């Protein structure tokens, strides 16, 4: 059976690699992402008889097309479509970290928020109510300490339950200014006609409105490869 693919996303220094090591131990290898100088690390582990492949995405503060790191992370989430994207956030600076989490919630339904460094947060007197956060964000939230191996069982069980469909998510989606929402309404239908249900049409519409040329090119390649015809500049026509 094919392994479940779990991608680790998050800001730099949130403990992604520590969690990656905790979960995969020595069963990991590193190389480069195809055509990039960005490090690619993946590893395997088992839980309750299921096989998992864990992908440590580059740490980024956002997921636009600002750098190779951001492109690698966001292309993986949108185009490779991991079974679960685990957003690792730093429990000592939630506000800054939730920015990236909200971006991921716009891109996929299969998200779990993993609040790490919970030992540090507790030392600093920061109390985080994961249930309130979970109901506001519409996805599971799990507190862990990757370094002290705390909360890992709950995290693994949550992943398994999401994969089995025991947990339904309803990711929180940002509402933009009325002018922007108006534009989205106008364009999303055409975007969906081009990408079908394969990709998140609202998110793609937003990126196109933002003039994200790298994403535009990537979409053309993807659609051509999938044999949808994807005539060049079809997306450009949609936005012009
Ligand atoms: N106190 C504490 N430190 C942690 C924890 N997880 C990771 N760290 C530390 O945070 C720093 C960044 O971790 P790293 O895994 O490299 O983060 P990455 O950049 O997201 O891959 C390292 O010094 C880790 O030892 C944790 O649960 N508690
Ligand atoms: Mg790392």
mmCIF file of C-alpha atoms and ligand atoms in Angstrom:
data_model
loop_
_atom_site.group_PDB
_atom_site.id
_atom_site.type_symbol
_atom_site.label_atom_id
_atom_site.label_comp_id
_atom_site.label_asym_id
_atom_site.label_seq_id
_atom_site.Cartn_x
_atom_site.Cartn_y
_atom_site.Cartn_z
ATOM 1 C CA UNK A 1 0.000 0.000 0.000
ATOM 2 C CA UNK A 2 1.127 3.554 -0.704
ATOM 3 C CA UNK A 3 2.476 5.535 2.206
ATOM 4 C CA UNK A 4 0.461 8.484 3.465
ATOM 5 C CA UNK A 5 2.331 11.679 2.626
ATOM 6 C CA UNK A 6 2.619 14.213 5.442
ATOM 7 C CA UNK A 7 4.224 17.590 4.668
ATOM 8 C CA UNK A 8 5.745 19.743 7.401
ATOM 9 C CA UNK A 9 5.287 23.464 6.794
ATOM 10 C CA UNK A 10 6.076 26.390 9.042
ATOM 11 C CA UNK A 11 8.237 29.396 9.790
ATOM 12 C CA UNK A 12 11.990 28.817 10.233
ATOM 13 C CA UNK A 13 12.990 27.735 13.754
ATOM 14 C CA UNK A 14 9.646 26.312 14.812
ATOM 15 C CA UNK A 15 11.172 22.860 15.324
ATOM 16 C CA UNK A 16 10.144 21.235 12.039
ATOM 17 C CA UNK A 17 13.429 19.367 11.688
ATOM 18 C CA UNK A 18 13.325 18.353 15.350
ATOM 19 C CA UNK A 19 9.819 16.933 14.855
ATOM 20 C CA UNK A 20 10.957 15.320 11.600
ATOM 21 C CA UNK A 21 13.817 13.600 13.457
ATOM 22 C CA UNK A 22 11.588 12.597 16.358
ATOM 23 C CA UNK A 23 9.148 10.903 13.974
ATOM 24 C CA UNK A 24 11.483 9.348 11.405
ATOM 25 C CA UNK A 25 14.617 8.622 13.461
ATOM 26 C CA UNK A 26 17.286 7.362 11.088
ATOM 27 C CA UNK A 27 14.862 6.479 8.316
ATOM 28 C CA UNK A 28 15.454 9.643 6.345
ATOM 29 C CA UNK A 29 17.441 11.005 3.446
ATOM 30 C CA UNK A 30 18.221 14.422 2.066
ATOM 31 C CA UNK A 31 18.978 15.788 -1.371
ATOM 32 C CA UNK A 32 17.824 18.776 -3.407
ATOM 33 C CA UNK A 33 14.407 19.585 -4.787
ATOM 34 C CA UNK A 34 14.413 19.023 -8.586
ATOM 35 C CA UNK A 35 16.078 21.989 -10.291
ATOM 36 C CA UNK A 36 16.587 23.910 -7.035
ATOM 37 C CA UNK A 37 19.366 24.403 -4.536
ATOM 38 C CA UNK A 38 16.800 24.041 -1.762
ATOM 39 C CA UNK A 39 17.359 21.080 0.568
ATOM 40 C CA UNK A 40 14.833 18.285 0.323
ATOM 41 C CA UNK A 41 14.441 15.956 3.300
ATOM 42 C CA UNK A 42 12.078 13.058 3.538
ATOM 43 C CA UNK A 43 11.757 10.125 5.858
ATOM 44 C CA UNK A 44 9.440 7.277 6.706
ATOM 45 C CA UNK A 45 7.772 5.968 9.818
ATOM 46 C CA UNK A 46 4.965 3.628 10.797
ATOM 47 C CA UNK A 47 2.022 4.146 13.103
ATOM 48 C CA UNK A 48 -0.689 1.568 13.859
ATOM 49 C CA UNK A 49 0.444 -0.545 10.921
ATOM 50 C CA UNK A 50 0.226 2.323 8.412
ATOM 51 C CA UNK A 51 3.165 3.624 6.378
ATOM 52 C CA UNK A 52 3.930 7.303 6.362
ATOM 53 C CA UNK A 53 6.232 9.455 4.273
ATOM 54 C CA UNK A 54 7.189 12.709 5.983
ATOM 55 C CA UNK A 55 8.401 15.649 3.870
ATOM 56 C CA UNK A 56 10.243 18.480 5.641
ATOM 57 C CA UNK A 57 9.377 21.567 3.553
ATOM 58 C CA UNK A 58 11.642 24.625 3.647
ATOM 59 C CA UNK A 59 10.808 27.000 6.499
ATOM 60 C CA UNK A 60 9.181 30.213 5.239
ATOM 61 C CA UNK A 61 7.280 33.214 6.550
ATOM 62 C CA UNK A 62 4.862 33.223 3.633
ATOM 63 C CA UNK A 63 3.939 31.128 0.606
ATOM 64 C CA UNK A 64 4.013 33.473 -2.349
ATOM 65 C CA UNK A 65 6.675 33.466 -5.065
ATOM 66 C CA UNK A 66 9.238 35.537 -3.192
ATOM 67 C CA UNK A 67 11.997 32.928 -3.058
ATOM 68 C CA UNK A 68 12.854 29.376 -4.120
ATOM 69 C CA UNK A 69 12.048 28.228 -0.589
ATOM 70 C CA UNK A 70 8.557 29.663 -0.750
ATOM 71 C CA UNK A 71 7.962 28.286 -4.225
ATOM 72 C CA UNK A 72 9.077 24.796 -3.230
ATOM 73 C CA UNK A 73 6.856 24.758 -0.151
ATOM 74 C CA UNK A 74 3.772 26.153 -1.811
ATOM 75 C CA UNK A 75 4.156 24.096 -5.024
ATOM 76 C CA UNK A 76 4.364 20.973 -2.921
ATOM 77 C CA UNK A 77 1.207 21.796 -0.978
ATOM 78 C CA UNK A 78 -0.845 22.833 -4.025
ATOM 79 C CA UNK A 79 0.469 20.596 -6.805
ATOM 80 C CA UNK A 80 1.761 17.483 -5.041
ATOM 81 C CA UNK A 81 -1.179 17.563 -2.657
ATOM 82 C CA UNK A 82 0.111 15.763 0.443
ATOM 83 C CA UNK A 83 -2.497 13.771 2.352
ATOM 84 C CA UNK A 84 -1.931 16.044 5.348
ATOM 85 C CA UNK A 85 -0.093 19.345 5.705
ATOM 86 C CA UNK A 86 1.146 19.751 9.236
ATOM 87 C CA UNK A 87 1.746 23.412 10.023
ATOM 88 C CA UNK A 88 4.310 23.616 12.799
ATOM 89 C CA UNK A 89 3.969 26.834 14.783
ATOM 90 C CA UNK A 90 6.045 28.274 17.615
ATOM 91 C CA UNK A 91 3.907 28.331 20.766
ATOM 92 C CA UNK A 92 5.911 31.294 22.090
ATOM 93 C CA UNK A 93 4.980 33.541 19.147
ATOM 94 C CA UNK A 94 1.570 32.490 17.954
ATOM 95 C CA UNK A 95 0.579 35.756 16.356
ATOM 96 C CA UNK A 96 3.468 35.846 13.900
ATOM 97 C CA UNK A 97 3.229 32.109 13.191
ATOM 98 C CA UNK A 98 -0.497 32.051 12.504
ATOM 99 C CA UNK A 99 0.086 34.236 9.458
ATOM 100 C CA UNK A 100 1.588 31.300 7.580
ATOM 101 C CA UNK A 101 -1.016 28.936 9.019
ATOM 102 C CA UNK A 102 -3.806 31.101 7.557
ATOM 103 C CA UNK A 103 -2.101 30.980 4.166
ATOM 104 C CA UNK A 104 -1.982 27.191 4.249
ATOM 105 C CA UNK A 105 -5.662 27.076 5.244
ATOM 106 C CA UNK A 106 -6.450 28.906 1.993
ATOM 107 C CA UNK A 107 -4.621 26.255 -0.029
ATOM 108 C CA UNK A 108 -5.895 22.936 1.258
ATOM 109 C CA UNK A 109 -8.521 21.335 3.508
ATOM 110 C CA UNK A 110 -6.193 18.696 4.921
ATOM 111 C CA UNK A 111 -4.414 20.674 7.590
ATOM 112 C CA UNK A 112 -3.396 20.050 11.179
ATOM 113 C CA UNK A 113 -1.871 22.830 13.264
ATOM 114 C CA UNK A 114 0.912 21.556 15.476
ATOM 115 C CA UNK A 115 1.861 24.004 18.222
ATOM 116 C CA UNK A 116 5.447 23.206 19.136
ATOM 117 C CA UNK A 117 7.837 24.487 21.842
ATOM 118 C CA UNK A 118 4.968 24.156 24.262
ATOM 119 C CA UNK A 119 7.498 23.669 27.093
ATOM 120 C CA UNK A 120 8.980 27.108 26.317
ATOM 121 C CA UNK A 121 5.523 28.655 26.070
ATOM 122 C CA UNK A 122 4.570 27.233 29.469
ATOM 123 C CA UNK A 123 7.801 28.518 31.008
ATOM 124 C CA UNK A 124 6.895 31.971 29.736
ATOM 125 C CA UNK A 125 3.397 31.701 31.200
ATOM 126 C CA UNK A 126 1.715 31.575 27.801
ATOM 127 C CA UNK A 127 -1.513 29.573 27.944
ATOM 128 C CA UNK A 128 -2.906 28.306 24.657
ATOM 129 C CA UNK A 129 -6.422 26.883 24.428
ATOM 130 C CA UNK A 130 -6.136 24.467 21.536
ATOM 131 C CA UNK A 131 -9.875 23.739 21.528
ATOM 132 C CA UNK A 132 -10.883 27.355 20.992
ATOM 133 C CA UNK A 133 -8.184 27.743 18.350
ATOM 134 C CA UNK A 134 -9.309 24.564 16.635
ATOM 135 C CA UNK A 135 -12.942 25.643 16.498
ATOM 136 C CA UNK A 136 -11.962 29.072 15.143
ATOM 137 C CA UNK A 137 -9.563 27.699 12.513
ATOM 138 C CA UNK A 138 -11.752 24.737 11.558
ATOM 139 C CA UNK A 139 -8.907 22.213 11.706
ATOM 140 C CA UNK A 140 -7.365 20.088 14.478
ATOM 141 C CA UNK A 141 -4.814 21.789 16.735
ATOM 142 C CA UNK A 142 -2.335 19.696 18.729
ATOM 143 C CA UNK A 143 0.213 20.925 21.276
ATOM 144 C CA UNK A 144 3.608 19.197 21.324
ATOM 145 C CA UNK A 145 7.159 19.532 22.451
ATOM 146 C CA UNK A 146 9.139 17.919 19.642
ATOM 147 C CA UNK A 147 12.392 18.049 21.591
ATOM 148 C CA UNK A 148 10.925 16.438 24.730
ATOM 149 C CA UNK A 149 8.782 14.043 22.668
ATOM 150 C CA UNK A 150 5.602 15.289 24.362
ATOM 151 C CA UNK A 151 2.243 15.152 22.609
ATOM 152 C CA UNK A 152 3.573 13.012 19.772
ATOM 153 C CA UNK A 153 1.078 10.167 20.297
ATOM 154 C CA UNK A 154 -1.850 12.579 20.199
ATOM 155 C CA UNK A 155 -0.399 14.145 17.059
ATOM 156 C CA UNK A 156 -0.080 10.770 15.339
ATOM 157 C CA UNK A 157 -3.588 9.757 16.354
ATOM 158 C CA UNK A 158 -4.962 13.032 15.044
ATOM 159 C CA UNK A 159 -3.202 12.474 11.715
ATOM 160 C CA UNK A 160 -4.626 8.943 11.512
ATOM 161 C CA UNK A 161 -8.149 10.123 12.358
ATOM 162 C CA UNK A 162 -8.013 12.867 9.732
ATOM 163 C CA UNK A 163 -6.842 10.361 7.125
ATOM 164 C CA UNK A 164 -9.607 7.915 8.047
ATOM 165 C CA UNK A 165 -12.188 10.667 7.721
ATOM 166 C CA UNK A 166 -13.087 10.545 11.427
ATOM 167 C CA UNK A 167 -12.299 14.252 11.574
ATOM 168 C CA UNK A 168 -13.883 16.666 9.093
ATOM 169 C CA UNK A 169 -12.164 20.003 8.588
ATOM 170 C CA UNK A 170 -13.634 23.335 7.574
ATOM 171 C CA UNK A 171 -10.610 25.592 7.234
ATOM 172 C CA UNK A 172 -11.073 29.230 8.133
ATOM 173 C CA UNK A 173 -10.876 31.332 4.944
ATOM 174 C CA UNK A 174 -10.014 35.006 5.126
ATOM 175 C CA UNK A 175 -12.509 37.496 3.744
ATOM 176 C CA UNK A 176 -10.837 40.302 1.825
ATOM 177 C CA UNK A 177 -11.904 43.877 1.116
ATOM 178 C CA UNK A 178 -15.232 44.133 -0.791
ATOM 179 C CA UNK A 179 -13.462 45.214 -4.034
ATOM 180 C CA UNK A 180 -11.278 42.123 -3.906
ATOM 181 C CA UNK A 181 -14.125 39.780 -3.029
ATOM 182 C CA UNK A 182 -15.993 41.248 -6.007
ATOM 183 C CA UNK A 183 -13.050 40.447 -8.307
ATOM 184 C CA UNK A 184 -12.763 36.943 -6.902
ATOM 185 C CA UNK A 185 -16.443 36.362 -7.559
ATOM 186 C CA UNK A 186 -16.001 37.453 -11.180
ATOM 187 C CA UNK A 187 -12.945 35.300 -11.872
ATOM 188 C CA UNK A 188 -13.235 32.176 -9.781
ATOM 189 C CA UNK A 189 -15.756 30.533 -12.076
ATOM 190 C CA UNK A 190 -13.412 30.836 -15.090
ATOM 191 C CA UNK A 191 -10.465 29.644 -13.045
ATOM 192 C CA UNK A 192 -12.416 26.597 -11.910
ATOM 193 C CA UNK A 193 -13.293 25.793 -15.520
ATOM 194 C CA UNK A 194 -9.564 25.658 -16.263
ATOM 195 C CA UNK A 195 -8.313 23.800 -13.198
ATOM 196 C CA UNK A 196 -11.368 21.715 -12.372
ATOM 197 C CA UNK A 197 -11.517 20.518 -8.802
ATOM 198 C CA UNK A 198 -7.850 19.538 -8.833
ATOM 199 C CA UNK A 199 -6.603 22.789 -7.343
ATOM 200 C CA UNK A 200 -7.939 25.384 -4.887
ATOM 201 C CA UNK A 201 -9.661 27.807 -7.249
ATOM 202 C CA UNK A 202 -10.220 30.637 -4.752
ATOM 203 C CA UNK A 203 -6.564 30.631 -3.746
ATOM 204 C CA UNK A 204 -5.421 30.484 -7.393
ATOM 205 C CA UNK A 205 -7.740 33.375 -8.256
ATOM 206 C CA UNK A 206 -6.199 35.435 -5.449
ATOM 207 C CA UNK A 207 -2.680 34.656 -6.637
ATOM 208 C CA UNK A 208 -3.573 35.570 -10.235
ATOM 209 C CA UNK A 209 -5.096 38.861 -9.071
ATOM 210 C CA UNK A 210 -1.809 39.483 -7.303
ATOM 211 C CA UNK A 211 0.042 38.994 -10.636
ATOM 212 C CA UNK A 212 1.937 35.884 -9.538
ATOM 213 C CA UNK A 213 3.754 35.004 -12.788
ATOM 214 C CA UNK A 214 5.693 32.071 -11.347
ATOM 215 C CA UNK A 215 2.427 30.435 -10.332
ATOM 216 C CA UNK A 216 0.898 31.171 -13.737
ATOM 217 C CA UNK A 217 3.751 29.354 -15.466
ATOM 218 C CA UNK A 218 3.549 26.429 -13.090
ATOM 219 C CA UNK A 219 -0.205 26.095 -13.701
ATOM 220 C CA UNK A 220 0.322 25.995 -17.474
ATOM 221 C CA UNK A 221 2.877 23.216 -17.086
ATOM 222 C CA UNK A 222 0.650 21.237 -14.737
ATOM 223 C CA UNK A 223 -2.417 21.475 -16.936
ATOM 224 C CA UNK A 224 -0.452 20.636 -20.086
ATOM 225 C CA UNK A 225 0.962 17.552 -18.375
ATOM 226 C CA UNK A 226 -2.490 16.472 -17.280
ATOM 227 C CA UNK A 227 -3.683 16.569 -20.887
ATOM 228 C CA UNK A 228 -6.334 19.182 -20.278
ATOM 229 C CA UNK A 229 -5.169 20.956 -23.414
ATOM 230 C CA UNK A 230 -4.160 24.022 -21.431
ATOM 231 C CA UNK A 231 -3.453 26.373 -24.332
ATOM 232 C CA UNK A 232 -0.772 28.907 -23.451
ATOM 233 C CA UNK A 233 -2.067 32.146 -21.998
ATOM 234 C CA UNK A 234 -5.483 30.802 -21.132
ATOM 235 C CA UNK A 235 -4.969 31.971 -17.558
ATOM 236 C CA UNK A 236 -3.701 35.312 -18.751
ATOM 237 C CA UNK A 237 -6.902 35.710 -20.737
ATOM 238 C CA UNK A 238 -8.890 35.068 -17.593
ATOM 239 C CA UNK A 239 -7.218 37.909 -15.696
ATOM 240 C CA UNK A 240 -6.963 40.410 -18.546
HETATM 241 N N1 LIG B 1 12.490 24.055 24.095
HETATM 242 C C1 LIG B 1 12.247 23.448 22.937
HETATM 243 N N2 LIG B 1 13.067 23.658 21.902
HETATM 244 C C2 LIG B 1 12.793 23.047 20.735
HETATM 245 C C3 LIG B 1 11.683 22.194 20.575
HETATM 246 N N3 LIG B 1 11.666 21.754 19.312
HETATM 247 C C4 LIG B 1 12.730 22.304 18.699
HETATM 248 N N4 LIG B 1 13.426 23.083 19.561
HETATM 249 C C5 LIG B 1 14.649 23.860 19.280
HETATM 250 O O1 LIG B 1 14.326 24.909 18.391
HETATM 251 C C6 LIG B 1 15.415 25.175 17.508
HETATM 252 C C7 LIG B 1 14.960 25.092 16.060
HETATM 253 O O2 LIG B 1 14.608 23.758 15.757
HETATM 254 P P1 LIG B 1 14.629 23.175 14.274
HETATM 255 O O3 LIG B 1 14.092 21.791 14.360
HETATM 256 O O4 LIG B 1 15.976 23.328 13.667
HETATM 257 O O5 LIG B 1 13.613 24.171 13.564
HETATM 258 P P2 LIG B 1 13.237 24.302 12.006
HETATM 259 O O6 LIG B 1 13.995 25.483 11.497
HETATM 260 O O7 LIG B 1 11.778 24.571 11.992
HETATM 261 O O8 LIG B 1 13.590 23.034 11.321
HETATM 262 C C8 LIG B 1 16.482 24.136 17.855
HETATM 263 O O9 LIG B 1 17.420 24.726 18.721
HETATM 264 C C9 LIG B 1 15.687 23.049 18.566
HETATM 265 O O10 LIG B 1 16.462 22.308 19.460
HETATM 266 C C10 LIG B 1 10.826 21.974 21.709
HETATM 267 O O11 LIG B 1 9.836 21.267 21.673
HETATM 268 N N5 LIG B 1 11.160 22.645 22.857
HETATM 269 MG MG1 LIG B 2 14.716 22.683 9.577
#
